[in-house]
Coordinates of C-alpha atoms and ligand atoms in Angstrom, one line a residue:
M65 CA 3.2 44.9 -291.6
N66 CA 0.3 45.2 -289.3
K67 CA -2.7 43.4 -288.5
N68 CA -5.9 44.6 -290.5
E69 CA -3.6 46.0 -293.5
I70 CA -5.1 45.1 -296.9
Y71 CA -2.9 43.5 -299.4
E72 CA -3.6 42.1 -303.0
V73 CA -1.7 38.7 -303.5
L74 CA -1.4 35.9 -306.1
I75 CA -1.8 32.4 -304.5
E76 CA 1.1 30.4 -305.8
D77 CA 0.9 27.3 -303.8
I78 CA -0.9 25.3 -301.0
S79 CA 0.3 24.4 -297.4
N80 CA 0.2 21.1 -295.8
D81 CA -3.0 22.3 -294.0
G82 CA -4.7 23.3 -297.4
E83 CA -4.2 27.0 -297.0
G84 CA -3.2 29.0 -300.2
I85 CA 0.3 30.4 -299.9
G86 CA 1.3 33.9 -301.6
H87 CA 3.6 36.8 -301.1
F88 CA 3.5 40.5 -300.7
E89 CA 5.9 43.3 -300.3
D90 CA 5.5 44.7 -296.7
K91 CA 4.3 48.2 -296.9
N92 CA 6.5 49.0 -293.9
G93 CA 9.7 48.0 -295.6
S94 CA 10.2 44.5 -294.0
G95 CA 10.6 43.0 -297.4
K96 CA 8.8 40.0 -299.0
I97 CA 6.4 38.3 -296.6
V98 CA 4.7 34.8 -297.0
V99 CA 1.1 34.7 -296.3
F100 CA -1.3 31.9 -295.7
V101 CA -4.8 32.4 -296.9
K102 CA -7.6 29.8 -296.2
D103 CA -10.1 29.0 -298.8
T104 CA -8.0 30.0 -301.8
A105 CA -6.8 27.9 -304.8
V106 CA -3.7 28.1 -306.7
G107 CA -3.8 30.8 -309.3
D108 CA -6.4 33.0 -307.5
Y109 CA -5.5 36.8 -307.3
V110 CA -7.1 37.9 -304.1
K111 CA -7.7 40.6 -301.7
I112 CA -6.9 39.9 -298.1
K113 CA -6.8 41.5 -294.7
L114 CA -3.9 40.4 -292.3
I115 CA -5.3 38.7 -289.3
K116 CA -2.0 37.6 -287.4
C117 CA 1.5 38.7 -288.3
K118 CA 4.9 37.1 -287.5
K119 CA 8.3 38.2 -288.4
K120 CA 8.6 36.6 -291.9
Y121 CA 5.0 35.3 -292.5
A122 CA 1.4 36.3 -291.8
F123 CA -2.1 34.9 -292.0
G124 CA -4.7 36.6 -294.1
K125 CA -8.3 36.4 -294.3
L126 CA -9.9 36.2 -297.7
I127 CA -11.9 39.6 -298.5
E128 CA -12.4 39.3 -302.4
I129 CA -11.5 37.0 -305.0
I130 CA -10.3 39.7 -307.8
T131 CA -9.6 37.1 -310.3
P132 CA -10.5 33.4 -309.8
S133 CA -8.0 30.9 -310.7
L134 CA -8.8 28.6 -313.7
Y135 CA -8.6 25.8 -311.3
R136 CA -11.5 26.9 -308.8
V137 CA -14.6 24.9 -308.9
A138 CA -17.8 25.3 -307.0
P139 CA -17.5 22.9 -304.0
V140 CA -20.2 20.1 -304.3
C141 CA -20.7 20.5 -300.5
E142 CA -22.1 23.9 -299.2
K143 CA -20.5 23.5 -296.0
A144 CA -17.0 22.9 -297.6
A145 CA -15.5 26.3 -296.4
S146 CA -16.3 25.9 -292.8
C147 CA -16.0 22.1 -292.3
G148 CA -12.7 20.9 -291.4
G149 CA -12.8 17.7 -293.5
C150 CA -12.6 18.9 -297.1
A151 CA -9.9 21.6 -297.2
M152 CA -9.4 21.5 -301.0
M153 CA -12.8 20.9 -302.4
H154 CA -12.9 24.4 -304.1
M155 CA -10.0 23.1 -306.3
S156 CA -10.7 20.8 -309.4
Y157 CA -9.8 17.2 -308.6
E158 CA -7.2 17.2 -311.3
K159 CA -5.5 20.2 -309.6
Q160 CA -5.7 18.5 -306.2
L161 CA -3.9 15.4 -307.6
E162 CA -1.2 17.7 -309.2
Y163 CA -0.7 19.2 -305.8
K164 CA -0.3 15.8 -304.0
F165 CA 2.1 14.6 -306.6
N166 CA 4.3 17.7 -306.3
K167 CA 4.2 17.5 -302.6
V168 CA 5.7 14.0 -302.7
K169 CA 8.2 15.0 -305.4
N170 CA 9.3 18.1 -303.5
C171 CA 9.8 16.4 -300.0
L172 CA 11.7 13.4 -301.8
S173 CA 14.0 15.7 -303.7
R174 CA 14.4 18.4 -300.9
I175 CA 14.2 16.6 -297.6
G176 CA 15.0 13.0 -299.0
G177 CA 17.8 14.3 -301.3
V178 CA 16.5 11.8 -304.2
K179 CA 18.3 12.8 -307.4
D180 CA 15.9 12.8 -310.5
V181 CA 13.0 11.9 -308.4
E182 CA 10.5 12.5 -311.1
K183 CA 12.0 9.9 -313.3
L184 CA 11.2 7.3 -310.5
M185 CA 7.7 8.5 -309.9
E186 CA 4.6 6.9 -311.6
P187 CA 1.7 9.0 -312.6
I188 CA -0.5 9.6 -309.5
Y189 CA -3.3 7.2 -309.0
G190 CA -6.4 9.3 -308.6
M191 CA -9.8 8.0 -307.7
K192 CA -12.3 7.2 -310.4
E193 CA -15.0 8.9 -308.5
P194 CA -13.8 11.2 -305.6
Y195 CA -17.2 11.4 -303.9
H196 CA -18.8 9.0 -301.4
Y197 CA -15.6 7.0 -300.9
R198 CA -15.4 6.8 -297.1
N199 CA -16.4 3.7 -295.3
K200 CA -15.9 5.2 -292.0
M201 CA -17.5 8.3 -290.4
Q202 CA -17.4 9.8 -286.9
F203 CA -20.0 12.2 -286.4
P204 CA -19.7 14.5 -283.1
V205 CA -23.1 15.3 -281.5
G206 CA -24.0 18.6 -279.7
L207 CA -26.7 21.1 -279.0
D208 CA -26.4 24.7 -280.6
K209 CA -27.1 27.9 -278.6
E210 CA -30.9 27.6 -279.3
G211 CA -31.0 23.9 -277.9
N212 CA -31.2 22.3 -281.2
V213 CA -29.3 19.0 -281.9
T214 CA -26.3 19.3 -284.0
I215 CA -24.6 16.3 -285.7
G216 CA -21.7 16.7 -288.2
F217 CA -18.1 17.6 -288.3
Y218 CA -16.0 19.8 -286.3
A219 CA -15.0 23.1 -288.1
G220 CA -11.4 23.3 -288.9
R221 CA -9.0 23.6 -285.9
T222 CA -11.9 24.0 -283.4
H223 CA -14.5 21.9 -281.6
S224 CA -17.6 23.7 -282.7
I225 CA -19.9 21.4 -284.5
I226 CA -21.0 22.2 -288.0
D227 CA -24.4 20.7 -288.5
L228 CA -24.6 18.6 -291.6
K229 CA -27.5 17.2 -293.6
S230 CA -25.4 15.5 -296.2
C231 CA -21.7 14.6 -296.6
A232 CA -20.4 14.3 -300.2
I233 CA -17.5 12.0 -299.3
A234 CA -19.4 9.6 -297.0
H235 CA -21.3 6.6 -298.0
P236 CA -24.9 8.0 -298.7
V237 CA -26.5 5.8 -296.2
N238 CA -25.0 8.2 -293.6
D239 CA -27.4 10.9 -294.6
F240 CA -30.4 8.8 -293.6
I241 CA -28.6 7.9 -290.4
V242 CA -27.7 11.4 -289.4
K243 CA -31.5 12.6 -290.1
N244 CA -33.2 9.8 -288.1
L245 CA -30.7 9.7 -285.1
R246 CA -31.0 13.6 -285.0
Q247 CA -34.8 13.0 -284.2
W248 CA -34.1 10.2 -281.7
L249 CA -31.5 12.4 -280.0
G250 CA -33.8 15.4 -280.0
K251 CA -36.6 13.6 -278.5
W252 CA -34.5 12.0 -275.7
Q253 CA -32.7 15.2 -274.9
E254 CA -36.3 16.8 -274.5
K255 CA -37.3 13.9 -272.1
T256 CA -34.2 13.7 -269.9
G257 CA -32.3 17.1 -270.4
T258 CA -29.1 15.2 -270.2
F259 CA -29.1 12.9 -273.2
I260 CA -26.6 15.0 -275.3
Y261 CA -23.0 15.3 -274.2
N262 CA -21.6 18.7 -273.5
E263 CA -17.6 18.8 -274.0
T264 CA -17.2 21.9 -271.6
T265 CA -19.1 20.3 -268.6
N266 CA -18.4 16.5 -269.5
K267 CA -22.1 16.0 -268.7
G268 CA -24.6 14.3 -270.9
L269 CA -24.7 10.9 -272.5
V270 CA -24.2 10.5 -276.2
R271 CA -21.0 12.0 -277.6
H272 CA -20.2 10.5 -281.1
I273 CA -21.9 8.4 -283.7
L274 CA -19.5 6.2 -285.5
T275 CA -20.5 4.3 -288.7
R276 CA -18.7 1.8 -291.0
V277 CA -19.9 0.3 -294.2
G278 CA -18.4 -2.9 -295.9
F279 CA -18.1 -1.7 -299.5
T280 CA -18.0 -5.1 -300.8
T281 CA -20.5 -6.8 -298.6
G282 CA -23.0 -3.9 -297.8
E283 CA -22.7 -4.7 -294.1
L284 CA -23.4 -1.7 -291.9
M285 CA -22.0 -1.1 -288.3
V286 CA -23.3 1.9 -286.2
C287 CA -21.5 2.4 -282.9
I288 CA -22.8 5.0 -280.4
V289 CA -20.2 6.4 -278.1
I290 CA -21.6 7.2 -274.7
N291 CA -20.5 9.0 -271.6
G292 CA -22.0 6.2 -269.2
K293 CA -22.7 2.7 -269.2
K294 CA -26.1 2.5 -270.7
Y295 CA -29.1 4.1 -272.2
P296 CA -32.0 5.8 -269.9
D297 CA -34.3 2.8 -270.6
E298 CA -35.3 -0.1 -273.0
A299 CA -37.6 2.2 -275.0
C300 CA -34.7 4.4 -275.6
E301 CA -32.7 1.4 -277.0
K302 CA -35.5 0.0 -278.9
E303 CA -36.0 3.4 -280.6
L304 CA -32.4 3.6 -281.6
I305 CA -32.7 0.3 -283.4
E306 CA -35.7 1.3 -285.2
A307 CA -34.1 4.6 -286.2
V308 CA -31.1 2.8 -287.6
E309 CA -33.2 0.2 -289.4
K310 CA -35.5 3.0 -290.8
S311 CA -32.4 4.7 -292.2
V312 CA -31.2 1.3 -293.8
N313 CA -34.8 0.9 -295.4
E314 CA -34.9 4.7 -296.5
Y315 CA -31.6 4.3 -298.1
N316 CA -32.2 1.1 -299.9
N317 CA -35.6 2.4 -301.3
S318 CA -33.7 5.4 -302.7
K319 CA -30.6 4.1 -304.0
N320 CA -30.0 3.0 -307.7
K321 CA -30.6 -0.5 -308.6
A322 CA -27.0 -1.2 -309.2
D323 CA -25.8 0.2 -305.9
L324 CA -25.0 -2.3 -303.1
T325 CA -27.9 -3.2 -300.7
I326 CA -27.1 -2.0 -297.0
S327 CA -28.0 -4.2 -294.1
L328 CA -27.5 -3.5 -290.5
E329 CA -25.3 -6.2 -288.9
S330 CA -23.8 -4.3 -286.0
L331 CA -25.2 -1.9 -283.6
C332 CA -22.8 -1.2 -280.8
Y333 CA -21.9 1.2 -278.1
N334 CA -18.6 2.3 -276.8
I335 CA -18.1 3.8 -273.4
N336 CA -16.1 7.0 -273.1
T337 CA -16.3 8.8 -269.7
E338 CA -13.0 10.7 -269.9
N339 CA -12.8 14.4 -270.5
T340 CA -10.7 14.0 -273.8
N341 CA -10.2 14.6 -277.4
K342 CA -10.1 10.9 -278.1
I343 CA -13.3 9.6 -279.8
L344 CA -13.4 6.1 -278.5
G345 CA -13.1 4.5 -274.9
K346 CA -11.5 1.2 -274.1
K347 CA -14.8 -0.7 -273.4
G348 CA -18.2 -1.3 -275.2
G349 CA -20.7 -3.9 -276.0
V350 CA -23.3 -4.9 -278.5
T351 CA -26.9 -3.5 -278.6
Y352 CA -28.3 -5.4 -281.7
K353 CA -26.7 -8.2 -283.8
N354 CA -23.0 -8.6 -283.8
G355 CA -19.9 -6.7 -282.5
F356 CA -18.3 -6.6 -285.9
I357 CA -18.8 -6.3 -289.6
S358 CA -17.0 -8.1 -292.5
D359 CA -15.5 -6.6 -295.7
Y360 CA -12.9 -7.7 -298.4
I361 CA -9.9 -6.1 -299.9
G362 CA -9.3 -8.1 -303.0
D363 CA -10.1 -11.5 -301.9
V364 CA -8.9 -11.1 -298.4
K365 CA -11.7 -11.1 -295.8
F366 CA -11.5 -8.8 -292.7
N367 CA -13.7 -8.8 -289.5
I368 CA -13.8 -5.1 -288.4
S369 CA -14.8 -4.1 -284.8
P370 CA -15.4 -0.6 -283.7
M371 CA -11.8 -0.1 -282.4
S372 CA -9.9 -1.8 -285.3
F373 CA -7.8 0.5 -287.5
Y374 CA -9.1 -0.2 -291.1
Q375 CA -8.2 1.9 -294.2
V376 CA -11.1 4.4 -294.9
N377 CA -11.1 4.2 -298.7
P378 CA -11.5 0.4 -299.8
A379 CA -11.1 1.0 -303.6
Q380 CA -8.0 3.0 -303.4
T381 CA -6.6 0.7 -300.6
K382 CA -6.7 -2.1 -303.0
V383 CA -4.8 0.1 -305.4
L384 CA -2.1 0.9 -302.6
Y385 CA -1.8 -2.7 -301.6
D386 CA -1.5 -4.0 -305.3
K387 CA 1.4 -1.5 -305.5
A388 CA 3.1 -2.6 -302.2
L389 CA 2.6 -6.4 -303.6
E390 CA 4.2 -5.3 -307.1
Y391 CA 7.1 -3.5 -305.3
A392 CA 7.8 -6.4 -303.1
E393 CA 8.4 -8.7 -306.3
L394 CA 7.5 -11.7 -304.5
S395 CA 7.9 -15.2 -305.9
K396 CA 6.4 -17.5 -303.0
D397 CA 10.0 -18.2 -301.6
E398 CA 10.5 -15.0 -299.5
V399 CA 10.3 -14.3 -295.9
V400 CA 8.6 -11.0 -295.5
W401 CA 8.5 -8.7 -292.2
D402 CA 5.5 -6.4 -292.2
M403 CA 6.3 -3.8 -289.6
Y404 CA 3.5 -1.7 -288.2
C405 CA 1.0 -4.3 -289.4
G406 CA -2.3 -3.2 -287.8
I407 CA -4.9 -5.7 -288.1
G408 CA -2.7 -7.5 -290.7
T409 CA -4.0 -6.1 -293.8
I410 CA -0.7 -6.0 -295.8
S411 CA 0.6 -9.0 -294.1
L412 CA -2.5 -11.2 -295.4
F413 CA -2.5 -9.6 -298.6
L414 CA 1.3 -10.4 -299.3
A415 CA 1.0 -14.0 -297.6
K416 CA -0.3 -15.7 -300.8
N417 CA 2.8 -14.8 -302.7
A418 CA 5.3 -15.3 -299.9
K419 CA 6.9 -18.3 -298.0
K420 CA 6.2 -16.6 -294.7
V421 CA 5.0 -13.3 -293.3
Y422 CA 5.8 -11.9 -289.9
G423 CA 3.7 -8.9 -288.9
V424 CA 4.7 -6.6 -286.0
E425 CA 2.2 -4.2 -284.2
I426 CA 2.1 -2.4 -280.9
V427 CA -1.7 -2.8 -280.2
P428 CA -2.7 -6.1 -278.8
Q429 CA -6.3 -5.6 -279.8
A430 CA -5.1 -5.3 -283.5
I431 CA -2.8 -8.3 -283.1
E432 CA -5.8 -10.4 -281.9
D433 CA -7.8 -9.1 -284.8
A434 CA -5.0 -9.9 -287.2
E435 CA -5.0 -13.5 -286.0
V436 CA -8.7 -13.7 -286.4
N437 CA -8.4 -12.4 -290.0
A438 CA -5.6 -15.0 -290.8
K439 CA -7.9 -17.8 -289.5
I440 CA -11.1 -16.8 -291.5
N441 CA -9.1 -16.7 -294.7
N442 CA -7.2 -20.0 -294.0
I443 CA -3.9 -18.4 -294.3
D444 CA -1.4 -20.3 -292.2
N445 CA 1.9 -18.8 -293.3
V446 CA 1.7 -15.7 -291.2
E447 CA 2.8 -15.1 -287.7
F448 CA 1.9 -11.9 -285.8
I449 CA 4.1 -10.5 -283.0
C450 CA 2.8 -7.8 -280.5
G451 CA 5.3 -5.3 -279.5
K452 CA 7.4 -2.0 -280.7
A453 CA 8.7 -2.7 -284.3
E454 CA 12.0 -1.1 -283.0
D455 CA 12.5 -3.6 -280.3
V456 CA 11.4 -6.9 -282.2
K457 CA 13.4 -10.1 -281.9
I458 CA 14.0 -11.0 -285.4
K459 CA 13.4 -14.7 -285.7
E460 CA 14.1 -15.5 -289.1
A461 CA 16.0 -13.4 -291.8
A462 CA 14.1 -11.2 -294.0
D463 CA 14.1 -11.1 -297.8
I464 CA 11.7 -8.3 -297.9
V465 CA 10.8 -5.8 -295.2
V466 CA 7.4 -3.8 -295.5
V467 CA 6.8 -0.6 -293.2
D468 CA 3.6 1.3 -292.9
P469 CA 4.4 3.6 -289.9
P470 CA 2.0 6.3 -288.5
R471 CA 2.7 9.9 -289.6
K472 CA 5.7 10.4 -287.4
G473 CA 7.6 7.8 -289.5
C474 CA 9.9 5.1 -288.5
D475 CA 12.0 5.2 -285.4
S476 CA 15.6 5.4 -286.2
A477 CA 16.3 2.3 -284.1
L478 CA 14.0 0.3 -286.6
L479 CA 15.8 1.6 -289.6
D480 CA 19.0 0.4 -288.0
T481 CA 17.5 -2.9 -287.4
I482 CA 16.2 -3.2 -290.9
S483 CA 19.5 -2.3 -292.2
N484 CA 21.1 -5.2 -290.1
M485 CA 18.6 -7.7 -291.3
N486 CA 19.9 -6.9 -294.8
P487 CA 16.9 -7.5 -296.9
K488 CA 16.9 -7.3 -300.7
R489 CA 14.1 -4.9 -300.9
L490 CA 12.2 -2.4 -298.7
V491 CA 8.7 -1.3 -299.4
Y492 CA 7.8 1.9 -297.5
V493 CA 4.0 2.7 -297.2
S494 CA 3.7 6.2 -296.0
C495 CA 0.8 8.8 -295.1
D496 CA 3.3 11.6 -294.4
P497 CA 5.7 12.5 -297.4
A498 CA 8.0 14.7 -295.1
T499 CA 8.8 11.9 -292.5
L500 CA 9.0 9.3 -295.5
A501 CA 11.5 11.6 -297.1
R502 CA 13.5 12.0 -293.8
D503 CA 13.6 8.2 -293.5
V504 CA 14.6 7.7 -297.1
A505 CA 17.8 10.2 -296.4
Y506 CA 18.7 7.9 -293.5
L507 CA 18.2 4.8 -295.3
R508 CA 20.5 6.0 -298.3
D509 CA 23.4 6.2 -295.9
K510 CA 22.6 2.4 -295.1
G511 CA 22.8 1.5 -298.9
F512 CA 19.0 1.6 -299.7
N513 CA 18.1 3.6 -302.8
V514 CA 14.7 4.6 -304.1
Q515 CA 13.7 2.6 -307.3
K516 CA 10.1 3.4 -307.8
V517 CA 7.6 5.7 -306.2
S518 CA 3.8 5.8 -306.5
V519 CA 1.4 8.3 -305.0
V520 CA -2.3 6.9 -304.4
D521 CA -5.0 9.4 -303.6
Q522 CA -6.8 7.9 -300.6
F523 CA -8.4 11.0 -299.4
G524 CA -9.9 13.3 -302.3
H525 CA -10.7 16.8 -301.2
S526 CA -8.2 16.6 -298.1
T527 CA -4.4 17.4 -298.3
H528 CA -3.6 13.9 -297.3
V529 CA -1.2 11.8 -299.4
E530 CA -0.4 8.1 -299.4
T531 CA 2.8 7.1 -301.0
V532 CA 4.4 3.6 -301.7
V533 CA 8.1 3.7 -302.3
A534 CA 10.4 0.5 -303.4
L535 CA 13.9 0.8 -301.9
H536 CA 16.8 -1.7 -303.1
R537 CA 20.0 -2.4 -301.3
T538 CA 22.1 -1.3 -304.3
G539 CA 24.8 1.1 -302.7
M540 CA 26.6 -1.3 -300.7
Ligands
SAH151 N1 -0.4 -1.5 -292.1 C1 -1.7 -1.5 -291.4 C2 -1.7 -0.6 -290.4 C3 -1.0 1.0 -290.5 S1 -1.4 2.2 -289.6 C4 -2.7 -1.2 -292.6 O1 -2.6 -0.8 -293.6 O2 -4.0 -1.4 -292.1 C5 0.1 2.1 -288.5 C6 -0.1 1.1 -287.4 O3 1.2 1.2 -286.7 C7 -1.1 1.2 -286.3 O4 -1.8 -0.1 -286.3 C8 -0.3 1.5 -285.0 O5 -1.0 1.0 -283.9 C9 1.1 0.9 -285.3 N2 2.2 1.2 -284.5 C10 2.5 2.6 -284.0 N3 3.8 2.7 -283.5 C11 4.1 1.4 -283.6 C12 5.4 0.8 -283.1 N4 6.5 1.7 -282.4 N5 5.6 -0.5 -283.2 C13 4.8 -1.3 -284.0 N6 3.6 -0.8 -284.3 C14 3.3 0.6 -284.2

């Protein structure tokens, strides 16, 4: 096969990055080739042009949809194809859920070697309403070739900014914030010439706009990430506060009566002067009101600062944690170890049904937040330990262990430690089914077997999947 050749293919599956997967017979006799095609849905019959060729696979550009898939829908967002955020918005939500369920099923059976896995899996927990579900947004800011302000999202796999008027998965107050801050940014860019950050030169002040909304409290945080210590002058700061307050008022006036009223509780800045892909720097401060907002998951209250990790989909987080609680089968007598505990969300959620919960987390700031969160909820049967989960000193024997690692999964040293702790049950919360499956296979050799699996969709229209697995020590 060669670049620029044209083929017709049927899209049979979706890759981890959301690209359609099909096959074609190489015209030049190299046999069957796998091809990845962006913006296609399972069931599409398409004409493609090859843009990159490897030995056994290729990447194709969609030229024409000859017969559309039955699962194809018109994306709610007109920028869906170019924006890196929603890779599957052109597929019906039901089909997205089926894809996610199958992804977990295939990983657990192929990589994890779990037999009859489908019998252990509950039906996937999809969202009631897969729009406007995100409580956190991070908008990069830049200038286009004509010098106009752009705020929005990075295009898939690049750092060019897709300018955005409205985001279908964000809380709708964001549309007003983006609109009013675009004006503020434009005015001060005109005045100073260096107000907007340029990634290539590492010059200019404003880099990102971060927002968070407490979905039960209505409290709003806006955090401006700046390449410097402060704004040009007080007028600039005052106009920022006015622009955000105006956005809140406009939103509240436009919303349905039953929707939550939003109030600005925290306007912060974060200083990031490094030439880096990381959004946040280490230091910051408060411009107006508080340095944090509050929100609830179930009846547990959390204070959230700009740097804290907090799940982005509150409604589905509740579903996920309820599953973790159910799979832990607590009766108030158990000692629980919550590894990778972040700001203590799962630890505090489980505490009311446990004798004692130990939370272990590597980031000191998160541990400080976790301790504050325990205090504001009057929960005193938790203890947080700062350090690597794989190195932690086990103070008290565990009845139950919960792990919620980052995408790379658990360190094998930690899995050995868990095995030596000899808990009755292990609850594994995972954001990557491939590493989950790898760890499940490792744990089977230690006598832990999968009892139940549930997949909870936290990120509608993206390819990400969240899974909870109950493992019991039955094999030894
Ligand atoms: N359970 C929390 C956080 C999960 S995210 C929640 O649901 O909100 C995973 C967490 O693991 C992050 O907070 C990250 O800082 C932490 N982490 C990463 N590597 C770690 C390690 N080796 N030991 C302990 N914690 C780690």
